[in-house]
Amino acid sequence: QVQLVESGGDLVQDGGSLRLSCAQSGRASNRLSTGWFRQAPGKDREFVAAIKSYGGSTYYGSSVKGRFTISRDNAKNTVYLQMNNLKSEDTAVYYCAAGERLITSSLGSQSGYDYWGQGTQVTVSS
């Protein structure tokens, strides 16, 4: 089993910043590609960002590119999502997801991931 635990969600003002963390544990954690998705009430779950295993190439959804940065700290076995210049449209529950055999073309699709965290709430005041 692989476990993912998100943290760092909070209430923040428009234009503010937050850093989300996804702590990963389990035998396969070193080989995981990791993605962040978000879901607002009444909306479909949306791809936010992903980082591939090994090489660490990063990918971003069009709505967050240039504002969010995904990174990995191998020593802490944790993936981060640095969120800058937050907007009200960023309000959502943010989920960390991981998969062991994801190809680049599948990183933005929910169905490609094997493990999911419980989510952390990010609320940006209007």
CSV table of C-alpha atoms in Angstrom, one decimal:
chain,number,residue,atom,x,y,z
A,1,GLN,CA,0.0,0.0,0.0
A,2,VAL,CA,1.0,3.6,-0.7
A,3,GLN,CA,-0.4,6.3,1.5
A,4,LEU,CA,-0.7,10.0,0.6
A,5,VAL,CA,-1.4,12.7,3.1
A,6,GLU,CA,-2.0,16.2,2.0
A,7,SER,CA,-1.6,19.2,4.3
A,8,GLY,CA,-1.2,23.0,4.0
A,9,GLY,CA,-4.7,24.0,2.9
A,10,ASP,CA,-6.0,27.2,4.5
A,11,LEU,CA,-8.0,30.3,4.1
A,12,VAL,CA,-6.0,33.0,2.2
A,13,GLN,CA,-6.7,36.4,0.7
A,14,ASP,CA,-6.8,37.0,-3.0
A,15,GLY,CA,-3.2,37.4,-4.2
A,16,GLY,CA,-1.8,35.4,-1.4
A,17,SER,CA,0.3,32.2,-1.4
A,18,LEU,CA,0.1,28.7,0.1
A,19,ARG,CA,2.3,25.7,0.0
A,20,LEU,CA,0.7,22.3,-0.1
A,21,SER,CA,2.5,19.2,0.9
A,22,CYS,CA,1.9,15.6,-0.1
A,23,ALA,CA,3.7,13.2,2.2
A,24,GLN,CA,4.2,9.8,0.6
A,25,SER,CA,4.8,6.5,2.2
A,26,GLY,CA,4.9,2.8,1.1
A,27,ARG,CA,7.2,0.5,-0.7
A,28,ALA,CA,6.7,2.0,-4.1
A,29,SER,CA,6.9,5.6,-3.1
A,30,ASN,CA,10.4,6.1,-4.7
A,31,ARG,CA,9.0,5.2,-8.1
A,32,LEU,CA,5.9,7.3,-8.0
A,33,SER,CA,4.8,10.0,-10.4
A,34,THR,CA,2.7,12.5,-8.5
A,35,GLY,CA,-0.1,14.8,-9.6
A,36,TRP,CA,-2.3,17.4,-8.0
A,37,PHE,CA,-5.9,17.7,-8.8
A,38,ARG,CA,-8.6,20.0,-7.5
A,39,GLN,CA,-12.4,20.0,-7.3
A,40,ALA,CA,-14.7,22.8,-6.6
A,41,PRO,CA,-18.3,22.3,-5.6
A,42,GLY,CA,-20.4,21.5,-8.7
A,43,LYS,CA,-17.3,21.2,-10.9
A,44,ASP,CA,-15.4,18.3,-12.4
A,45,ARG,CA,-12.1,17.4,-10.9
A,46,GLU,CA,-9.4,19.4,-12.6
A,47,PHE,CA,-5.8,18.6,-13.3
A,48,VAL,CA,-3.4,21.1,-11.6
A,49,ALA,CA,0.2,19.8,-11.9
A,50,ALA,CA,2.3,16.7,-12.0
A,51,ILE,CA,5.9,15.6,-11.6
A,52,LYS,CA,7.2,12.5,-13.1
A,53,SER,CA,9.3,9.9,-11.3
A,54,TYR,CA,13.1,9.7,-11.8
A,55,GLY,CA,13.7,12.6,-14.2
A,56,GLY,CA,11.2,14.9,-12.4
A,57,SER,CA,9.8,16.6,-15.5
A,58,THR,CA,6.9,18.9,-14.5
A,59,TYR,CA,3.6,19.6,-16.2
A,60,TYR,CA,0.8,22.1,-15.4
A,61,GLY,CA,-2.8,22.8,-16.2
A,62,SER,CA,-3.4,25.9,-18.3
A,63,SER,CA,-5.2,27.7,-15.5
A,64,VAL,CA,-2.3,27.5,-13.1
A,65,LYS,CA,0.8,27.6,-15.3
A,66,GLY,CA,3.1,30.5,-14.2
A,67,ARG,CA,1.5,30.7,-10.8
A,68,PHE,CA,2.0,27.2,-9.3
A,69,THR,CA,5.1,25.1,-9.0
A,70,ILE,CA,5.3,21.4,-8.2
A,71,SER,CA,8.5,20.0,-6.7
A,72,ARG,CA,9.8,17.0,-4.8
A,73,ASP,CA,12.0,16.6,-1.8
A,74,ASN,CA,13.4,13.1,-2.0
A,75,ALA,CA,14.9,13.2,1.5
A,76,LYS,CA,11.5,13.9,3.0
A,77,ASN,CA,9.6,11.8,0.5
A,78,THR,CA,7.3,14.7,0.0
A,79,VAL,CA,5.9,16.5,-3.0
A,80,TYR,CA,5.0,20.2,-2.8
A,81,LEU,CA,2.7,22.5,-4.6
A,82,GLN,CA,3.7,26.1,-4.2
A,83,MET,CA,0.7,28.3,-5.0
A,84,ASN,CA,1.3,32.0,-5.7
A,85,ASN,CA,-1.0,34.8,-6.8
A,86,LEU,CA,-4.0,32.9,-5.7
A,87,LYS,CA,-7.4,33.8,-7.1
A,88,SER,CA,-10.9,33.1,-6.0
A,89,GLU,CA,-11.2,30.6,-8.8
A,90,ASP,CA,-8.5,28.5,-7.1
A,91,THR,CA,-10.9,27.7,-4.2
A,92,ALA,CA,-11.3,23.9,-4.2
A,93,VAL,CA,-10.3,20.7,-2.4
A,94,TYR,CA,-6.9,19.8,-3.6
A,95,TYR,CA,-6.0,16.1,-3.9
A,96,CYS,CA,-2.6,14.5,-4.2
A,97,ALA,CA,-2.5,11.4,-6.5
A,98,ALA,CA,0.3,9.0,-7.4
A,99,GLY,CA,0.9,6.3,-9.9
A,100,GLU,CA,3.7,3.8,-10.5
A,101,ARG,CA,3.6,3.4,-14.3
A,102,LEU,CA,2.2,6.6,-15.7
A,103,ILE,CA,3.3,7.8,-19.1
A,104,THR,CA,3.4,11.5,-19.9
A,105,SER,CA,0.2,11.5,-21.9
A,106,SER,CA,-1.7,10.1,-18.9
A,107,LEU,CA,-0.5,12.5,-16.2
A,108,GLY,CA,-3.5,14.8,-16.6
A,109,SER,CA,-6.1,12.0,-16.3
A,110,GLN,CA,-7.6,10.9,-13.0
A,111,SER,CA,-7.9,7.3,-14.2
A,112,GLY,CA,-4.2,6.8,-14.6
A,113,TYR,CA,-3.4,7.2,-10.9
A,114,ASP,CA,-3.4,4.4,-8.5
A,115,TYR,CA,-3.5,6.2,-5.1
A,116,TRP,CA,-5.2,9.2,-3.8
A,117,GLY,CA,-5.1,11.3,-0.7
A,118,GLN,CA,-8.0,12.6,1.3
A,119,GLY,CA,-7.7,16.2,0.1
A,120,THR,CA,-7.0,19.5,1.7
A,121,GLN,CA,-9.3,22.6,1.5
A,122,VAL,CA,-8.0,25.8,-0.1
A,123,THR,CA,-10.2,28.8,0.2
A,124,VAL,CA,-9.3,32.1,-1.4
A,125,SER,CA,-11.4,35.0,-0.3
A,126,SER,CA,-13.0,37.1,-2.9
